[in-house]
């Protein structure tokens, strides 16, 4: 049951997917990147040049949590470009890291946007040796304190999968910090961690140990994408699993499970921000009917579907995602506060 749950829509733990339209340069034997010392040594085994390049940019910044009086050295990728307009802030999915954005973040920077990638508290590569609580309230507080310390302007908050629940929860609780929302294959209708929150601690730790295992993650990757060459599948599995090798990961994950997780269904209609919903046409993890439901329940949203794309469009179709985000930011005449009966699903045609 635990294994099945970890690859369900409640968690969407994939940070490990195929990217058929990403133009990957040939892999060579000598790497120029210098990785920060806090990354696990297994980073050296990863061959994907985009992942290696983004990993070399990861930094830790101090963030003071207000609810626990704890300072967390928080991992993120800082922008190369400082802009006067509102910045893009990229979150990630369940049990993942900023490395999810290895293909799309460079494209957004090339388009001229100030772009941050931030690891959600309890996941990614922050230093949690002095483990704070990793429940929803703490994750929200961490993102807010990060925003207040380093960003300070209303942001375009981007949430894929469970990161969409993080974004909705944050926007409702801190509307002053959010300009617009961009949600990708949003996992926002799950009722938290469900029965996992009631597991005895020793059972939860056993299950989390399985979640970290290379065979499970390799299996999950092969399930999510068809015809993925084994070497690529293995490399991408290592990328998605890398943060699990930090010493505090199991404690933080069990704490999140036991806390009940995200349940934002009742908050959706409170989101007044202009919102772009992006959905992969072939998402096998979250039913596309929920995309239509989300579009209807958000009072100020448009929806775009990407053909021949699975659950994580920003990894599988980075060019399309970057273009949709660019169009959303630059288009001034998007309809506002449409009535539900007036909304239509808008499906772009990509060549």
mmCIF file of C-alpha atoms in Angstrom:
data_model
loop_
_atom_site.group_PDB
_atom_site.id
_atom_site.type_symbol
_atom_site.label_atom_id
_atom_site.label_comp_id
_atom_site.label_asym_id
_atom_site.label_seq_id
_atom_site.Cartn_x
_atom_site.Cartn_y
_atom_site.Cartn_z
ATOM 1 C CA UNK A 1 0.000 0.000 0.000
ATOM 2 C CA UNK A 2 2.749 2.445 0.863
ATOM 3 C CA UNK A 3 4.537 1.890 -2.452
ATOM 4 C CA UNK A 4 1.328 2.418 -4.374
ATOM 5 C CA UNK A 5 0.579 5.589 -2.448
ATOM 6 C CA UNK A 6 3.967 7.127 -3.123
ATOM 7 C CA UNK A 7 3.343 7.152 -6.847
ATOM 8 C CA UNK A 8 -0.228 8.447 -6.538
ATOM 9 C CA UNK A 9 -1.610 11.901 -7.150
ATOM 10 C CA UNK A 10 -1.437 12.634 -3.446
ATOM 11 C CA UNK A 11 2.313 12.949 -3.620
ATOM 12 C CA UNK A 12 3.446 13.029 -7.241
ATOM 13 C CA UNK A 13 7.058 12.358 -6.142
ATOM 14 C CA UNK A 14 8.564 12.284 -9.564
ATOM 15 C CA UNK A 15 11.470 14.564 -10.183
ATOM 16 C CA UNK A 16 12.603 12.008 -12.682
ATOM 17 C CA UNK A 17 11.102 12.181 -16.135
ATOM 18 C CA UNK A 18 11.905 12.032 -19.798
ATOM 19 C CA UNK A 19 12.318 15.235 -21.779
ATOM 20 C CA UNK A 20 11.962 14.336 -25.464
ATOM 21 C CA UNK A 21 12.020 17.896 -26.796
ATOM 22 C CA UNK A 22 14.999 19.036 -24.743
ATOM 23 C CA UNK A 23 18.058 19.401 -26.901
ATOM 24 C CA UNK A 24 20.680 17.732 -24.759
ATOM 25 C CA UNK A 25 24.281 18.209 -25.898
ATOM 26 C CA UNK A 26 26.577 15.196 -26.124
ATOM 27 C CA UNK A 27 27.856 13.945 -22.797
ATOM 28 C CA UNK A 28 31.616 14.222 -22.468
ATOM 29 C CA UNK A 29 34.003 12.734 -19.961
ATOM 30 C CA UNK A 30 35.235 15.942 -18.317
ATOM 31 C CA UNK A 31 32.905 18.120 -16.224
ATOM 32 C CA UNK A 32 33.525 21.800 -15.669
ATOM 33 C CA UNK A 33 30.951 22.243 -12.889
ATOM 34 C CA UNK A 34 31.982 22.730 -9.288
ATOM 35 C CA UNK A 35 29.266 21.526 -6.922
ATOM 36 C CA UNK A 36 28.524 23.062 -3.524
ATOM 37 C CA UNK A 37 29.975 20.910 -0.723
ATOM 38 C CA UNK A 38 26.586 20.244 0.893
ATOM 39 C CA UNK A 39 25.338 18.210 -2.081
ATOM 40 C CA UNK A 40 25.685 14.430 -1.672
ATOM 41 C CA UNK A 41 28.791 12.982 -3.311
ATOM 42 C CA UNK A 42 26.478 10.966 -5.577
ATOM 43 C CA UNK A 43 26.020 14.178 -7.577
ATOM 44 C CA UNK A 44 29.240 13.265 -9.370
ATOM 45 C CA UNK A 45 27.539 10.179 -10.839
ATOM 46 C CA UNK A 46 24.852 12.204 -12.588
ATOM 47 C CA UNK A 47 25.526 12.661 -16.300
ATOM 48 C CA UNK A 48 22.702 14.997 -17.343
ATOM 49 C CA UNK A 49 24.540 18.246 -18.202
ATOM 50 C CA UNK A 50 21.492 20.399 -17.414
ATOM 51 C CA UNK A 51 21.173 18.892 -13.952
ATOM 52 C CA UNK A 52 24.884 19.299 -13.328
ATOM 53 C CA UNK A 53 24.827 22.910 -14.454
ATOM 54 C CA UNK A 54 21.869 23.821 -12.261
ATOM 55 C CA UNK A 55 23.278 21.891 -9.283
ATOM 56 C CA UNK A 56 26.437 23.987 -9.462
ATOM 57 C CA UNK A 57 24.280 27.087 -8.886
ATOM 58 C CA UNK A 58 22.488 25.871 -5.752
ATOM 59 C CA UNK A 59 23.178 28.019 -2.695
ATOM 60 C CA UNK A 60 22.083 28.046 0.933
ATOM 61 C CA UNK A 61 20.684 31.269 2.384
ATOM 62 C CA UNK A 62 19.761 31.806 6.049
ATOM 63 C CA UNK A 63 16.032 31.949 6.748
ATOM 64 C CA UNK A 64 14.669 32.668 10.228
ATOM 65 C CA UNK A 65 11.465 30.733 10.880
ATOM 66 C CA UNK A 66 9.060 32.787 12.978
ATOM 67 C CA UNK A 67 7.005 29.911 14.369
ATOM 68 C CA UNK A 68 9.948 27.940 15.738
ATOM 69 C CA UNK A 69 12.688 30.569 16.197
ATOM 70 C CA UNK A 70 14.964 28.387 14.077
ATOM 71 C CA UNK A 71 17.420 29.532 11.419
ATOM 72 C CA UNK A 72 17.444 27.253 8.394
ATOM 73 C CA UNK A 73 20.172 27.418 5.772
ATOM 74 C CA UNK A 74 17.781 27.136 2.856
ATOM 75 C CA UNK A 75 18.688 25.845 -0.586
ATOM 76 C CA UNK A 76 17.744 27.710 -3.723
ATOM 77 C CA UNK A 77 18.949 28.845 -7.129
ATOM 78 C CA UNK A 78 19.294 32.624 -7.232
ATOM 79 C CA UNK A 79 18.468 34.558 -10.402
ATOM 80 C CA UNK A 80 21.120 35.665 -12.852
ATOM 81 C CA UNK A 81 18.897 38.594 -13.811
ATOM 82 C CA UNK A 82 17.519 41.241 -11.447
ATOM 83 C CA UNK A 83 14.423 42.883 -12.852
ATOM 84 C CA UNK A 84 12.167 45.705 -11.732
ATOM 85 C CA UNK A 85 9.099 43.615 -12.537
ATOM 86 C CA UNK A 86 7.737 40.862 -10.341
ATOM 87 C CA UNK A 87 9.965 37.760 -10.238
ATOM 88 C CA UNK A 88 9.154 34.157 -11.053
ATOM 89 C CA UNK A 89 9.540 31.828 -8.074
ATOM 90 C CA UNK A 90 9.618 28.142 -8.987
ATOM 91 C CA UNK A 91 8.531 25.514 -6.465
ATOM 92 C CA UNK A 92 8.692 21.752 -7.013
ATOM 93 C CA UNK A 93 6.555 18.680 -6.363
ATOM 94 C CA UNK A 94 6.374 16.286 -3.437
ATOM 95 C CA UNK A 95 9.687 14.874 -2.230
ATOM 96 C CA UNK A 96 11.683 16.613 -4.924
ATOM 97 C CA UNK A 97 14.001 19.581 -5.355
ATOM 98 C CA UNK A 98 14.807 22.605 -7.479
ATOM 99 C CA UNK A 99 16.591 20.271 -9.911
ATOM 100 C CA UNK A 100 13.144 19.651 -11.412
ATOM 101 C CA UNK A 101 13.663 22.976 -13.185
ATOM 102 C CA UNK A 102 16.946 22.058 -14.868
ATOM 103 C CA UNK A 103 15.487 22.481 -18.370
ATOM 104 C CA UNK A 104 12.899 25.237 -18.000
ATOM 105 C CA UNK A 105 14.701 27.655 -15.674
ATOM 106 C CA UNK A 106 17.452 28.453 -18.218
ATOM 107 C CA UNK A 107 14.784 29.135 -20.856
ATOM 108 C CA UNK A 108 12.976 31.552 -18.554
ATOM 109 C CA UNK A 109 16.249 33.337 -17.863
ATOM 110 C CA UNK A 110 16.955 33.522 -21.581
ATOM 111 C CA UNK A 111 13.545 35.193 -21.968
ATOM 112 C CA UNK A 112 14.693 37.902 -19.564
ATOM 113 C CA UNK A 113 12.809 36.960 -16.389
ATOM 114 C CA UNK A 114 14.161 37.222 -12.867
ATOM 115 C CA UNK A 115 13.776 33.580 -11.851
ATOM 116 C CA UNK A 116 14.249 31.895 -8.483
ATOM 117 C CA UNK A 117 14.016 28.156 -7.768
ATOM 118 C CA UNK A 118 13.305 27.508 -4.097
ATOM 119 C CA UNK A 119 13.386 24.203 -2.217
ATOM 120 C CA UNK A 120 10.319 23.671 -0.036
ATOM 121 C CA UNK A 121 11.140 23.120 3.649
ATOM 122 C CA UNK A 122 11.697 19.418 4.321
ATOM 123 C CA UNK A 123 12.739 18.594 0.757
ATOM 124 C CA UNK A 124 15.577 19.702 -1.475
ATOM 125 C CA UNK A 125 19.049 20.480 -0.156
ATOM 126 C CA UNK A 126 18.569 22.763 2.854
ATOM 127 C CA UNK A 127 20.415 22.101 6.109
ATOM 128 C CA UNK A 128 17.916 20.634 8.569
ATOM 129 C CA UNK A 129 20.327 19.153 11.084
ATOM 130 C CA UNK A 130 18.375 21.079 13.751
ATOM 131 C CA UNK A 131 15.142 19.666 12.433
ATOM 132 C CA UNK A 132 12.199 22.112 12.562
ATOM 133 C CA UNK A 133 8.649 20.906 12.136
ATOM 134 C CA UNK A 134 7.952 20.107 8.486
ATOM 135 C CA UNK A 135 4.181 20.419 8.503
ATOM 136 C CA UNK A 136 2.109 22.701 6.287
ATOM 137 C CA UNK A 137 2.327 25.667 8.654
ATOM 138 C CA UNK A 138 6.132 25.436 8.827
ATOM 139 C CA UNK A 139 6.481 25.077 5.062
ATOM 140 C CA UNK A 140 4.296 28.147 4.598
ATOM 141 C CA UNK A 141 6.247 30.132 7.182
ATOM 142 C CA UNK A 142 9.550 29.133 5.588
ATOM 143 C CA UNK A 143 8.462 30.301 2.132
ATOM 144 C CA UNK A 144 7.106 33.556 3.553
ATOM 145 C CA UNK A 145 10.267 34.313 5.527
ATOM 146 C CA UNK A 146 12.370 33.483 2.459
ATOM 147 C CA UNK A 147 10.235 35.839 0.368
ATOM 148 C CA UNK A 148 10.396 38.612 2.962
ATOM 149 C CA UNK A 149 14.193 38.326 3.343
ATOM 150 C CA UNK A 150 15.297 37.976 -0.279
ATOM 151 C CA UNK A 151 12.520 38.822 -2.731
ATOM 152 C CA UNK A 152 10.216 41.427 -1.219
ATOM 153 C CA UNK A 153 8.066 41.962 -4.331
ATOM 154 C CA UNK A 154 4.820 40.235 -5.285
ATOM 155 C CA UNK A 155 5.872 37.113 -7.158
ATOM 156 C CA UNK A 156 4.590 34.909 -9.908
ATOM 157 C CA UNK A 157 4.479 31.700 -7.907
ATOM 158 C CA UNK A 158 4.848 28.519 -9.957
ATOM 159 C CA UNK A 159 3.747 25.195 -8.459
ATOM 160 C CA UNK A 160 3.893 21.814 -10.199
ATOM 161 C CA UNK A 161 2.040 18.775 -8.845
ATOM 162 C CA UNK A 162 1.892 19.026 -5.023
ATOM 163 C CA UNK A 163 3.740 22.326 -5.378
ATOM 164 C CA UNK A 164 0.422 23.676 -6.690
ATOM 165 C CA UNK A 165 -1.150 22.938 -3.287
ATOM 166 C CA UNK A 166 1.792 24.718 -1.650
ATOM 167 C CA UNK A 167 1.215 27.709 -3.941
ATOM 168 C CA UNK A 168 -2.546 27.880 -3.321
ATOM 169 C CA UNK A 169 -2.124 27.603 0.438
ATOM 170 C CA UNK A 170 0.522 30.334 0.354
ATOM 171 C CA UNK A 171 -1.469 32.688 -1.890
ATOM 172 C CA UNK A 172 -4.542 32.478 0.347
ATOM 173 C CA UNK A 173 -2.544 33.086 3.528
ATOM 174 C CA UNK A 174 -0.127 35.700 2.156
ATOM 175 C CA UNK A 175 -1.893 37.496 -0.721
ATOM 176 C CA UNK A 176 0.467 40.469 -0.428
ATOM 177 C CA UNK A 177 3.358 38.246 -1.541
ATOM 178 C CA UNK A 178 1.741 36.787 -4.677
ATOM 179 C CA UNK A 179 0.947 38.549 -7.944
ATOM 180 C CA UNK A 180 -0.066 35.627 -10.167
ATOM 181 C CA UNK A 181 -0.116 31.829 -9.949
ATOM 182 C CA UNK A 182 1.044 29.250 -12.479
ATOM 183 C CA UNK A 183 -0.031 25.679 -11.683
ATOM 184 C CA UNK A 184 1.218 22.630 -13.586
ATOM 185 C CA UNK A 185 -0.707 19.333 -13.404
ATOM 186 C CA UNK A 186 -1.876 20.440 -9.997
ATOM 187 C CA UNK A 187 -2.321 17.907 -7.206
ATOM 188 C CA UNK A 188 -4.819 19.949 -5.179
ATOM 189 C CA UNK A 189 -7.728 17.576 -4.569
ATOM 190 C CA UNK A 190 -5.969 14.989 -2.418
ATOM 191 C CA UNK A 191 -7.003 14.921 1.238
ATOM 192 C CA UNK A 192 -3.495 15.324 2.618
ATOM 193 C CA UNK A 193 -1.507 12.197 3.422
ATOM 194 C CA UNK A 194 -4.652 10.302 4.381
ATOM 195 C CA UNK A 195 -4.172 7.056 6.280
ATOM 196 C CA UNK A 196 -0.390 7.533 6.221
ATOM 197 C CA UNK A 197 -0.784 10.179 8.917
ATOM 198 C CA UNK A 198 -2.006 7.488 11.310
ATOM 199 C CA UNK A 199 0.846 5.039 10.850
ATOM 200 C CA UNK A 200 2.949 4.183 13.895
ATOM 201 C CA UNK A 201 6.341 5.872 13.736
ATOM 202 C CA UNK A 202 8.298 2.655 13.162
ATOM 203 C CA UNK A 203 6.020 1.708 10.244
ATOM 204 C CA UNK A 204 6.291 5.213 8.769
ATOM 205 C CA UNK A 205 10.094 5.065 8.894
ATOM 206 C CA UNK A 206 10.080 1.663 7.221
ATOM 207 C CA UNK A 207 7.864 2.987 4.452
ATOM 208 C CA UNK A 208 9.974 6.098 3.966
ATOM 209 C CA UNK A 209 13.055 3.912 3.671
ATOM 210 C CA UNK A 210 11.343 2.109 0.797
ATOM 211 C CA UNK A 211 10.422 5.443 -0.786
ATOM 212 C CA UNK A 212 14.117 6.322 -0.883
ATOM 213 C CA UNK A 213 15.169 3.064 -2.488
ATOM 214 C CA UNK A 214 16.699 3.154 -5.940
ATOM 215 C CA UNK A 215 14.609 0.197 -7.231
ATOM 216 C CA UNK A 216 11.315 1.906 -6.313
ATOM 217 C CA UNK A 217 12.318 5.193 -7.898
ATOM 218 C CA UNK A 218 13.614 3.421 -10.979
ATOM 219 C CA UNK A 219 10.336 1.552 -11.230
ATOM 220 C CA UNK A 220 8.364 4.779 -10.834
ATOM 221 C CA UNK A 221 10.344 6.400 -13.654
ATOM 222 C CA UNK A 222 9.781 3.490 -16.008
ATOM 223 C CA UNK A 223 6.059 3.520 -15.144
ATOM 224 C CA UNK A 224 5.682 7.216 -15.861
ATOM 225 C CA UNK A 225 7.376 7.246 -19.277
ATOM 226 C CA UNK A 226 7.416 4.773 -22.121
ATOM 227 C CA UNK A 227 10.471 3.669 -24.073
ATOM 228 C CA UNK A 228 12.943 5.380 -21.786
ATOM 229 C CA UNK A 229 16.444 3.959 -22.352
ATOM 230 C CA UNK A 230 17.758 2.287 -19.217
ATOM 231 C CA UNK A 231 20.816 4.526 -18.883
ATOM 232 C CA UNK A 232 18.665 7.654 -19.116
ATOM 233 C CA UNK A 233 16.131 6.188 -16.714
ATOM 234 C CA UNK A 234 18.879 5.442 -14.198
ATOM 235 C CA UNK A 235 20.428 8.895 -14.509
ATOM 236 C CA UNK A 236 17.117 10.667 -14.055
ATOM 237 C CA UNK A 237 16.249 8.454 -11.125
ATOM 238 C CA UNK A 238 19.462 9.516 -9.431
ATOM 239 C CA UNK A 239 18.548 13.169 -9.984
ATOM 240 C CA UNK A 240 15.125 12.735 -8.393
ATOM 241 C CA UNK A 241 16.558 10.746 -5.478
ATOM 242 C CA UNK A 242 19.589 12.899 -4.708
ATOM 243 C CA UNK A 243 18.052 14.968 -1.895
ATOM 244 C CA UNK A 244 16.927 11.759 -0.140
ATOM 245 C CA UNK A 245 20.567 11.069 0.708
ATOM 246 C CA UNK A 246 20.824 14.005 3.117
ATOM 247 C CA UNK A 247 20.891 12.800 6.748
ATOM 248 C CA UNK A 248 17.709 14.558 7.880
ATOM 249 C CA UNK A 249 15.505 13.494 4.964
ATOM 250 C CA UNK A 250 13.780 10.536 6.615
ATOM 251 C CA UNK A 251 12.899 12.511 9.766
ATOM 252 C CA UNK A 252 11.508 15.427 7.750
ATOM 253 C CA UNK A 253 9.462 13.141 5.501
ATOM 254 C CA UNK A 254 7.956 11.188 8.390
ATOM 255 C CA UNK A 255 7.108 14.453 10.139
ATOM 256 C CA UNK A 256 5.277 15.694 7.048
ATOM 257 C CA UNK A 257 3.407 12.392 6.670
ATOM 258 C CA UNK A 258 2.316 12.360 10.305
ATOM 259 C CA UNK A 259 1.208 16.000 10.165
ATOM 260 C CA UNK A 260 -1.533 15.209 7.632
ATOM 261 C CA UNK A 261 -0.098 17.075 4.655
ATOM 262 C CA UNK A 262 -1.857 19.513 2.320
ATOM 263 C CA UNK A 263 -5.639 19.627 1.965
ATOM 264 C CA UNK A 264 -6.443 22.821 0.041
ATOM 265 C CA UNK A 265 -9.738 21.895 -1.624
ATOM 266 C CA UNK A 266 -11.690 24.423 0.442
ATOM 267 C CA UNK A 267 -9.167 27.182 -0.354
ATOM 268 C CA UNK A 268 -9.326 26.975 -4.147
ATOM 269 C CA UNK A 269 -12.250 29.361 -4.631
ATOM 270 C CA UNK A 270 -10.537 31.884 -2.334
ATOM 271 C CA UNK A 271 -7.701 32.366 -4.827
ATOM 272 C CA UNK A 272 -8.372 35.667 -6.585
ATOM 273 C CA UNK A 273 -5.008 35.885 -8.344
ATOM 274 C CA UNK A 274 -4.851 35.632 -12.085
ATOM 275 C CA UNK A 275 -3.858 31.995 -12.657
ATOM 276 C CA UNK A 276 -2.456 29.975 -15.530
ATOM 277 C CA UNK A 277 -3.187 26.239 -15.386
ATOM 278 C CA UNK A 278 -0.911 24.066 -17.535
ATOM 279 C CA UNK A 279 -1.743 20.400 -18.003
ATOM 280 C CA UNK A 280 -0.061 17.533 -19.805
ATOM 281 C CA UNK A 281 -2.542 15.843 -22.114
ATOM 282 C CA UNK A 282 -1.227 12.368 -21.253
ATOM 283 C CA UNK A 283 -0.920 12.796 -17.482
ATOM 284 C CA UNK A 284 -1.311 9.287 -16.047
ATOM 285 C CA UNK A 285 -1.042 10.419 -12.425
ATOM 286 C CA UNK A 286 -3.821 13.014 -12.128
ATOM 287 C CA UNK A 287 -7.034 12.713 -14.151
ATOM 288 C CA UNK A 288 -7.422 15.530 -16.669
ATOM 289 C CA UNK A 289 -11.018 15.927 -15.467
ATOM 290 C CA UNK A 290 -9.536 17.527 -12.362
ATOM 291 C CA UNK A 291 -7.868 20.126 -14.592
ATOM 292 C CA UNK A 292 -11.295 21.163 -15.869
ATOM 293 C CA UNK A 293 -12.674 21.162 -12.319
ATOM 294 C CA UNK A 294 -9.819 23.347 -11.115
ATOM 295 C CA UNK A 295 -10.338 25.743 -14.003
ATOM 296 C CA UNK A 296 -14.019 26.062 -13.109
ATOM 297 C CA UNK A 297 -13.378 26.590 -9.392
ATOM 298 C CA UNK A 298 -10.644 29.194 -9.736
ATOM 299 C CA UNK A 299 -12.448 32.498 -10.384
ATOM 300 C CA UNK A 300 -9.669 34.102 -12.439
ATOM 301 C CA UNK A 301 -7.960 31.324 -14.399
ATOM 302 C CA UNK A 302 -7.103 30.241 -17.914
ATOM 303 C CA UNK A 303 -6.032 26.751 -18.897
ATOM 304 C CA UNK A 304 -3.596 25.490 -21.503
ATOM 305 C CA UNK A 305 -3.053 21.869 -22.438
ATOM 306 C CA UNK A 306 0.206 20.475 -23.827
ATOM 307 C CA UNK A 307 -0.242 17.568 -26.234
ATOM 308 C CA UNK A 308 1.799 14.387 -25.878
ATOM 309 C CA UNK A 309 2.957 15.349 -22.405
ATOM 310 C CA UNK A 310 2.782 13.625 -19.035
ATOM 311 C CA UNK A 311 2.635 14.755 -15.418
ATOM 312 C CA UNK A 312 5.601 17.137 -15.255
ATOM 313 C CA UNK A 313 5.490 19.404 -18.322
ATOM 314 C CA UNK A 314 8.355 21.602 -17.106
ATOM 315 C CA UNK A 315 10.646 18.578 -17.395
ATOM 316 C CA UNK A 316 9.093 16.820 -20.366
ATOM 317 C CA UNK A 317 8.215 19.842 -22.539
ATOM 318 C CA UNK A 318 10.326 22.737 -21.246
ATOM 319 C CA UNK A 319 10.087 24.797 -24.449
ATOM 320 C CA UNK A 320 6.295 24.689 -24.396
ATOM 321 C CA UNK A 321 6.102 25.531 -20.693
ATOM 322 C CA UNK A 322 8.512 28.447 -21.025
ATOM 323 C CA UNK A 323 6.523 29.827 -23.969
ATOM 324 C CA UNK A 324 3.217 29.508 -22.117
ATOM 325 C CA UNK A 325 4.635 31.278 -19.073
ATOM 326 C CA UNK A 326 6.105 34.009 -21.254
ATOM 327 C CA UNK A 327 2.780 34.536 -23.044
ATOM 328 C CA UNK A 328 0.888 34.572 -19.742
ATOM 329 C CA UNK A 329 3.174 37.206 -18.249
ATOM 330 C CA UNK A 330 3.248 39.400 -21.330
ATOM 331 C CA UNK A 331 -0.438 39.182 -22.330
ATOM 332 C CA UNK A 332 -2.396 42.080 -20.887
ATOM 333 C CA UNK A 333 -5.866 41.233 -22.150
ATOM 334 C CA UNK A 334 -6.525 37.922 -20.413
ATOM 335 C CA UNK A 335 -10.210 37.809 -19.352
ATOM 336 C CA UNK A 336 -10.681 38.550 -15.636
ATOM 337 C CA UNK A 337 -13.243 36.961 -13.291
ATOM 338 C CA UNK A 338 -15.161 35.026 -15.898
ATOM 339 C CA UNK A 339 -18.328 33.377 -14.728
ATOM 340 C CA UNK A 340 -18.058 29.622 -14.596
ATOM 341 C CA UNK A 341 -20.455 29.161 -17.501
ATOM 342 C CA UNK A 342 -18.305 31.498 -19.626
ATOM 343 C CA UNK A 343 -15.078 29.573 -19.128
ATOM 344 C CA UNK A 344 -13.726 27.419 -21.912
ATOM 345 C CA UNK A 345 -10.791 25.053 -22.028
ATOM 346 C CA UNK A 346 -8.238 26.630 -24.324
ATOM 347 C CA UNK A 347 -5.910 24.160 -25.984
ATOM 348 C CA UNK A 348 -2.910 25.544 -27.862
ATOM 349 C CA UNK A 349 -1.588 23.844 -30.949
ATOM 350 C CA UNK A 350 2.115 23.126 -30.845
ATOM 351 C CA UNK A 351 4.081 22.081 -33.857
#
